[in-house]
Coordinates of C-alpha atoms and ligand atoms in Angstrom, one line a residue:
X1 CA -14.8 133.4 -160.6
X2 CA -16.2 130.5 -158.5
X3 CA -14.2 129.2 -155.6
X4 CA -11.6 126.5 -156.1
X5 CA -12.8 123.2 -154.6
X6 CA -10.5 121.8 -151.9
X7 CA -11.1 118.1 -152.7
X8 CA -10.4 115.9 -149.7
X9 CA -10.8 112.7 -151.7
X10 CA -7.6 112.6 -153.8
X11 CA -5.6 114.1 -150.9
X12 CA -6.9 111.4 -148.6
X13 CA -6.2 108.7 -151.2
X14 CA -2.6 110.0 -151.7
X15 CA -1.9 110.0 -148.0
X16 CA -3.6 106.6 -147.5
X17 CA -1.4 105.0 -150.2
X18 CA 1.7 106.5 -148.5
X19 CA 0.4 105.0 -145.2
X20 CA -0.1 101.6 -146.9
X21 CA 3.6 101.5 -148.0
X22 CA 4.7 102.7 -144.6
X23 CA 2.6 99.9 -142.9
X24 CA 4.4 97.3 -145.2
X25 CA 7.8 98.7 -144.1
X26 CA 6.7 98.6 -140.4
X27 CA 5.5 95.0 -140.8
X28 CA 8.8 94.0 -142.3
X29 CA 10.7 95.6 -139.4
X30 CA 8.4 94.7 -136.5
X31 CA 6.8 91.5 -137.7
X32 CA 3.4 93.0 -136.8
X33 CA 1.0 95.6 -138.2
X34 CA -0.2 98.7 -136.5
X35 CA -3.4 98.1 -134.6
X36 CA -6.4 100.4 -133.8
X37 CA -8.7 99.5 -131.0
X38 CA -12.2 101.1 -131.1
X39 CA -14.6 101.2 -128.2
X40 CA -18.3 101.6 -129.2
X41 CA -21.0 101.8 -126.5
X42 CA -24.6 101.4 -127.6
X43 CA -26.3 100.9 -131.0
X44 CA -26.5 104.5 -132.3
X45 CA -26.7 103.8 -136.1
X46 CA -24.5 106.9 -137.1
X47 CA -21.8 105.8 -134.6
X48 CA -22.0 102.2 -135.8
X49 CA -21.6 103.5 -139.4
X50 CA -18.5 105.6 -138.4
X51 CA -16.9 102.5 -136.7
X52 CA -17.6 100.4 -139.9
X53 CA -16.0 103.1 -142.1
X54 CA -12.9 103.2 -139.9
X55 CA -12.6 99.4 -139.9
X56 CA -12.8 99.3 -143.7
X57 CA -10.2 102.1 -144.0
X58 CA -7.9 100.2 -141.7
X59 CA -8.3 97.1 -143.8
X60 CA -7.5 99.0 -147.0
X61 CA -4.3 100.5 -145.5
X62 CA -3.2 97.1 -144.1
X63 CA -3.8 98.1 -140.4
X64 CA -5.4 95.8 -137.9
X65 CA -8.6 97.0 -136.2
X66 CA -10.4 95.6 -133.3
X67 CA -13.7 96.8 -132.0
X68 CA -15.1 96.3 -128.5
X69 CA -18.9 96.8 -128.9
X70 CA -20.6 97.2 -125.5
X71 CA -24.3 97.4 -124.8
X72 CA -25.8 100.9 -124.1
X73 CA -26.5 99.9 -120.5
X74 CA -22.9 99.1 -119.8
X75 CA -21.5 100.4 -116.5
X76 CA -18.8 103.0 -116.1
X77 CA -16.4 100.3 -115.0
X78 CA -17.1 98.1 -118.0
X79 CA -16.4 101.0 -120.4
X80 CA -13.2 102.0 -118.6
X81 CA -12.1 98.3 -118.5
X82 CA -12.5 98.1 -122.3
X83 CA -10.1 101.0 -122.7
X84 CA -7.7 99.5 -120.1
X85 CA -7.7 96.2 -122.0
X86 CA -6.6 98.1 -125.2
X87 CA -4.0 100.0 -123.1
X88 CA -2.5 96.7 -122.0
X89 CA -2.6 95.0 -125.5
X90 CA 0.8 95.2 -127.3
X91 CA -0.9 94.6 -130.6
X92 CA -3.1 97.7 -130.2
X93 CA -1.1 101.0 -130.8
X94 CA -4.0 103.4 -131.1
X95 CA -7.3 103.7 -129.2
X96 CA -10.5 105.5 -130.3
X97 CA -13.5 105.9 -128.1
X98 CA -16.5 106.5 -130.4
X99 CA -18.4 109.6 -129.1
X100 CA -21.0 110.4 -128.0
X101 CA -21.1 108.0 -125.0
X102 CA -24.4 107.3 -123.3
X103 CA -25.5 110.0 -120.8
X104 CA -25.0 107.9 -117.7
X105 CA -21.3 107.4 -118.6
X106 CA -18.7 109.9 -117.3
X107 CA -17.0 110.6 -120.6
X108 CA -14.1 112.6 -119.2
X109 CA -13.2 109.7 -116.9
X110 CA -13.3 107.2 -119.8
X111 CA -11.2 109.4 -122.1
X112 CA -8.7 110.0 -119.2
X113 CA -8.1 106.3 -119.1
X114 CA -6.6 106.2 -122.6
X115 CA -2.9 105.8 -122.5
X116 CA -1.3 109.0 -123.9
X117 CA 0.9 107.0 -126.2
X118 CA -2.2 105.4 -127.7
X119 CA -4.4 108.5 -127.8
X120 CA -4.6 108.7 -131.6
X121 CA -7.7 110.8 -131.6
X122 CA -6.0 113.4 -129.4
X123 CA -9.1 113.4 -127.1
X124 CA -7.5 112.7 -123.7
X125 CA -8.1 115.9 -121.6
X126 CA -4.4 116.3 -121.1
X127 CA -3.8 116.3 -124.9
X128 CA -6.6 118.8 -125.5
X129 CA -5.1 121.0 -122.8
X130 CA -1.6 120.7 -124.3
X131 CA -3.1 121.7 -127.7
X132 CA -4.0 125.0 -126.2
X133 CA -0.9 125.7 -124.1
X134 CA 2.1 127.5 -125.5
X135 CA 5.3 125.6 -125.5
X136 CA 3.7 122.1 -125.2
X137 CA 2.5 119.7 -127.8
X138 CA 0.0 116.9 -127.4
X139 CA 1.1 113.3 -128.2
X140 CA -1.4 113.4 -131.1
X141 CA -3.7 116.0 -132.5
X142 CA -7.4 115.1 -133.0
X143 CA -8.3 113.6 -136.4
X144 CA -11.0 115.9 -137.7
X145 CA -9.3 119.2 -136.8
X146 CA -6.0 117.8 -138.2
X147 CA -7.9 117.1 -141.4
X148 CA -9.3 120.6 -141.4
X149 CA -5.8 122.1 -141.1
X150 CA -4.5 119.9 -143.9
X151 CA -7.3 121.1 -146.2
X152 CA -6.4 124.7 -145.4
X153 CA -2.8 124.0 -146.1
X154 CA -3.8 122.4 -149.5
X155 CA -4.8 125.9 -150.7
X156 CA -1.1 127.0 -150.4
X157 CA -2.2 130.2 -148.7
X158 CA -0.4 131.2 -145.5
X159 CA -2.4 130.9 -142.3
X160 CA -0.2 133.2 -140.2
X161 CA -1.8 136.6 -139.5
X162 CA -5.1 135.7 -141.1
X163 CA -8.4 136.3 -139.4
X164 CA -10.2 132.9 -138.8
X165 CA -13.7 132.3 -137.6
X166 CA -14.6 128.9 -136.2
X167 CA -18.3 128.3 -135.8
X168 CA -18.9 125.7 -133.2
X169 CA -17.0 125.0 -129.9
X170 CA -17.4 121.3 -129.4
X171 CA -14.5 119.4 -127.7
X172 CA -14.0 117.2 -130.8
X173 CA -14.2 119.8 -133.6
X174 CA -14.7 123.5 -132.9
X175 CA -12.5 124.0 -129.9
X176 CA -9.4 122.0 -131.1
X177 CA -9.7 123.5 -134.6
X178 CA -9.6 127.0 -133.0
X179 CA -6.6 126.0 -130.9
X180 CA -4.8 124.6 -133.9
X181 CA -5.5 127.7 -136.0
X182 CA -4.2 129.8 -133.1
X183 CA -1.0 127.7 -132.9
X184 CA -0.6 128.3 -136.6
X185 CA -0.7 132.1 -135.8
X186 CA -4.1 132.9 -137.1
X187 CA -6.2 135.5 -135.2
X188 CA -9.2 133.3 -134.1
X189 CA -12.8 134.1 -133.2
X190 CA -14.9 131.3 -131.9
X191 CA -18.7 131.5 -132.5
X192 CA -21.4 129.4 -131.0
X193 CA -25.2 129.3 -130.5
X194 CA -25.2 132.4 -128.3
X195 CA -23.0 134.5 -130.6
X196 CA -24.6 137.7 -131.9
X197 CA -24.4 138.8 -135.5
X198 CA -22.9 135.7 -136.9
X199 CA -23.0 137.0 -140.5
X200 CA -21.2 140.2 -139.5
X201 CA -18.4 138.2 -137.7
X202 CA -18.1 135.7 -140.6
X203 CA -17.8 138.6 -143.1
X204 CA -14.5 139.7 -141.5
X205 CA -12.9 136.3 -141.7
X206 CA -10.2 135.2 -144.2
X207 CA -10.7 131.6 -143.1
X208 CA -14.2 130.2 -142.0
X209 CA -14.5 126.7 -140.4
X210 CA -18.2 125.7 -140.0
X211 CA -18.7 122.9 -137.4
X212 CA -22.3 123.5 -136.3
X213 CA -24.5 120.5 -137.4
X214 CA -27.1 122.6 -139.2
X215 CA -27.8 122.0 -142.8
X216 CA -26.7 124.8 -145.1
X217 CA -26.8 127.3 -142.3
X218 CA -23.9 129.6 -143.4
X219 CA -24.9 131.6 -146.5
X220 CA -22.6 132.8 -149.3
X221 CA -23.7 136.4 -148.7
X222 CA -22.1 136.2 -145.2
X223 CA -18.6 135.5 -146.6
X224 CA -15.7 137.9 -147.3
X225 CA -14.9 137.6 -151.0
X226 CA -12.0 135.2 -151.5
X227 CA -12.3 133.5 -148.1
X228 CA -11.2 129.9 -147.4
X229 CA -14.2 128.0 -146.3
X230 CA -13.9 124.5 -144.7
X231 CA -17.2 122.8 -144.1
X232 CA -17.1 120.2 -141.4
X233 CA -20.9 119.7 -141.1
X234 CA -22.4 116.4 -142.1
X235 CA -26.2 116.6 -142.1
X236 CA -28.6 114.2 -143.7
X237 CA -31.6 115.9 -145.5
X238 CA -34.5 114.3 -147.3
X239 CA -34.0 113.7 -151.0
X240 CA -36.7 111.8 -152.8
X241 CA -34.5 111.7 -155.9
X242 CA -31.8 109.7 -154.2
X243 CA -32.1 105.9 -153.9
X244 CA -31.7 106.1 -150.1
X245 CA -34.3 108.9 -149.8
X246 CA -31.7 111.2 -148.2
X247 CA -28.4 112.9 -148.9
X248 CA -25.6 114.6 -147.0
X249 CA -25.1 118.3 -147.0
X250 CA -22.7 120.5 -145.0
X251 CA -23.2 123.5 -142.7
X252 CA -22.5 125.8 -145.6
X253 CA -24.9 126.6 -148.4
X254 CA -22.5 125.4 -151.1
X255 CA -23.9 127.1 -154.2
X256 CA -24.1 130.6 -152.8
X257 CA -20.8 130.2 -150.9
X258 CA -18.9 128.9 -154.0
X259 CA -19.8 132.1 -155.8
X260 CA -18.1 134.3 -153.1
X261 CA -15.3 132.2 -151.5
X262 CA -11.8 131.8 -152.9
X263 CA -11.6 128.1 -151.8
X264 CA -14.2 125.8 -150.5
X265 CA -14.4 122.2 -149.3
X266 CA -17.3 120.0 -150.3
X267 CA -19.7 117.7 -148.4
X268 CA -19.3 114.9 -148.9
X269 CA -15.7 114.6 -150.1
X270 CA -14.0 117.2 -147.9
X271 CA -13.3 116.8 -144.2
X272 CA -14.9 113.3 -144.0
X273 CA -12.2 111.4 -145.9
X274 CA -9.5 113.4 -144.2
X275 CA -10.7 112.5 -140.7
X276 CA -10.3 108.8 -141.3
X277 CA -6.9 109.3 -143.0
X278 CA -5.6 111.3 -140.0
X279 CA -6.7 108.5 -137.7
X280 CA -4.8 106.0 -139.7
X281 CA -1.8 108.3 -139.9
X282 CA -1.8 108.7 -136.1
X283 CA -2.1 105.0 -135.5
X284 CA 0.9 104.3 -137.8
X285 CA 2.8 107.1 -135.9
X286 CA 1.9 105.5 -132.5
X287 CA 3.1 102.1 -133.8
X288 CA 6.4 103.5 -134.9
X289 CA 6.9 105.3 -131.6
X290 CA 6.2 102.0 -129.8
X291 CA 9.3 100.5 -131.5
X292 CA 11.4 103.4 -130.2
X293 CA 10.2 103.1 -126.6
Ligands
LIG301 P1 -21.9 119.6 -131.6 O1 -21.2 119.0 -130.5 O2 -23.4 119.5 -131.7 O3 -21.5 121.2 -131.6 C1 -22.1 122.1 -132.4 C2 -21.6 123.5 -132.1 O4 -22.3 124.4 -133.0 C3 -21.9 124.0 -130.7 O5 -20.7 124.6 -130.2 C4 -23.0 124.9 -130.8 O6 -23.0 126.0 -129.9 C5 -22.8 125.5 -132.2 N1 -24.1 125.9 -132.8 C6 -25.3 125.3 -132.9 N2 -26.2 126.1 -133.5 C7 -25.6 127.2 -133.8 C8 -26.0 128.4 -134.4 N3 -27.2 128.6 -134.8 N4 -25.1 129.4 -134.6 C9 -23.8 129.3 -134.2 N5 -23.3 128.1 -133.6 C10 -24.2 127.1 -133.4 O7 -21.4 119.1 -133.0 P2 -19.9 118.6 -133.5 O8 -19.7 117.3 -132.9 O9 -18.9 119.7 -133.2 O10 -20.1 118.5 -135.0 C11 -20.5 119.6 -135.8 C12 -20.8 119.1 -137.2 O11 -19.6 118.4 -137.8 C13 -21.9 118.0 -137.3 O12 -22.6 118.2 -138.5 C14 -21.1 116.7 -137.4 O13 -21.9 115.7 -138.0 C15 -19.9 117.1 -138.2 N6 -18.7 116.3 -138.0 C16 -18.1 115.8 -139.1 C17 -17.0 115.1 -139.0 C18 -16.3 114.6 -140.2 O14 -15.4 113.8 -140.1 N7 -16.7 115.0 -141.4 C19 -16.5 114.8 -137.7 C20 -17.1 115.3 -136.6 C21 -18.2 116.0 -136.7 P3 -23.2 125.8 -128.3 O15 -21.8 125.4 -127.9 O16 -23.6 127.1 -127.8 O17 -24.2 124.7 -128.1

């Protein structure tokens, strides 16, 4: 039997409409709407597209969004000042620094400037550390990994005690996903570009999260039958049949994986819509907390 599709779109729509109602309630109570501040440095087209998508999602859900778009040649001080300005702005409840930053910018220093109360992408080094530490919780968990966890939970299968393999160890996806799975009591293996025998490791996993950035790299034949497969990858590949000349595929070869897995997320329509939704949800949460402070 082919794998059940874990569809991120209806789930994201359902959560976004709940957020919209909650934003209306917040506005009635606070006389203002939750605000997201985005810092974008440079003109990378993919980053600019992600920022536009986030702005549109904010508009749909009734949130305010403000972007500070700085030239690629900006200094460290200019980028840090953009973050500080959002920290000081009472109309901004959440701050997102669009990554990657240009090479000459010290990313850790910039991310460390984000107020913990406004770190809605859970990317402040202290929050990432707290995610891994027992007995502590970050102020917010990162958007994409939180979306991954929600998709796994959508299957209704327990995570506790399962063997999970996360392929990729980036600060924004692989590492936090692995830490969140560990907090949910999975037994986690992290693989990366130097790992040996990736197919053999993947074959032992009940849960596979692919966050590599290589089109259709993980094959169905690698999977344990019935595994839960979450594909974070978003890779554009040439497609002469599409109007744009390209299409997006994941890190998992969907057709062969669907034949073996128990559950599988699609690209597009899996993790992508969940990422934006989690960002909106965290911004709403930050705004509500600001009323309690
Ligand atoms: P990244 O920073 O480039 O990290 C890629 C990771 O994959 C690294 O840890 C790398 O290992 C590992 N890797 C590369 N080649 C490998 C191989 N042959 N075998 C095993 N591991 C390998 O990428 P990222 O930012 O984490 O993003 C990963 C993917 O997710 C990309 O396609 C990105 O577009 C997508 N993404 C999607 C969303 C969304 O919302 N849908 C959000 C974020 C990212 P090393 O550490 O050894 O280099």
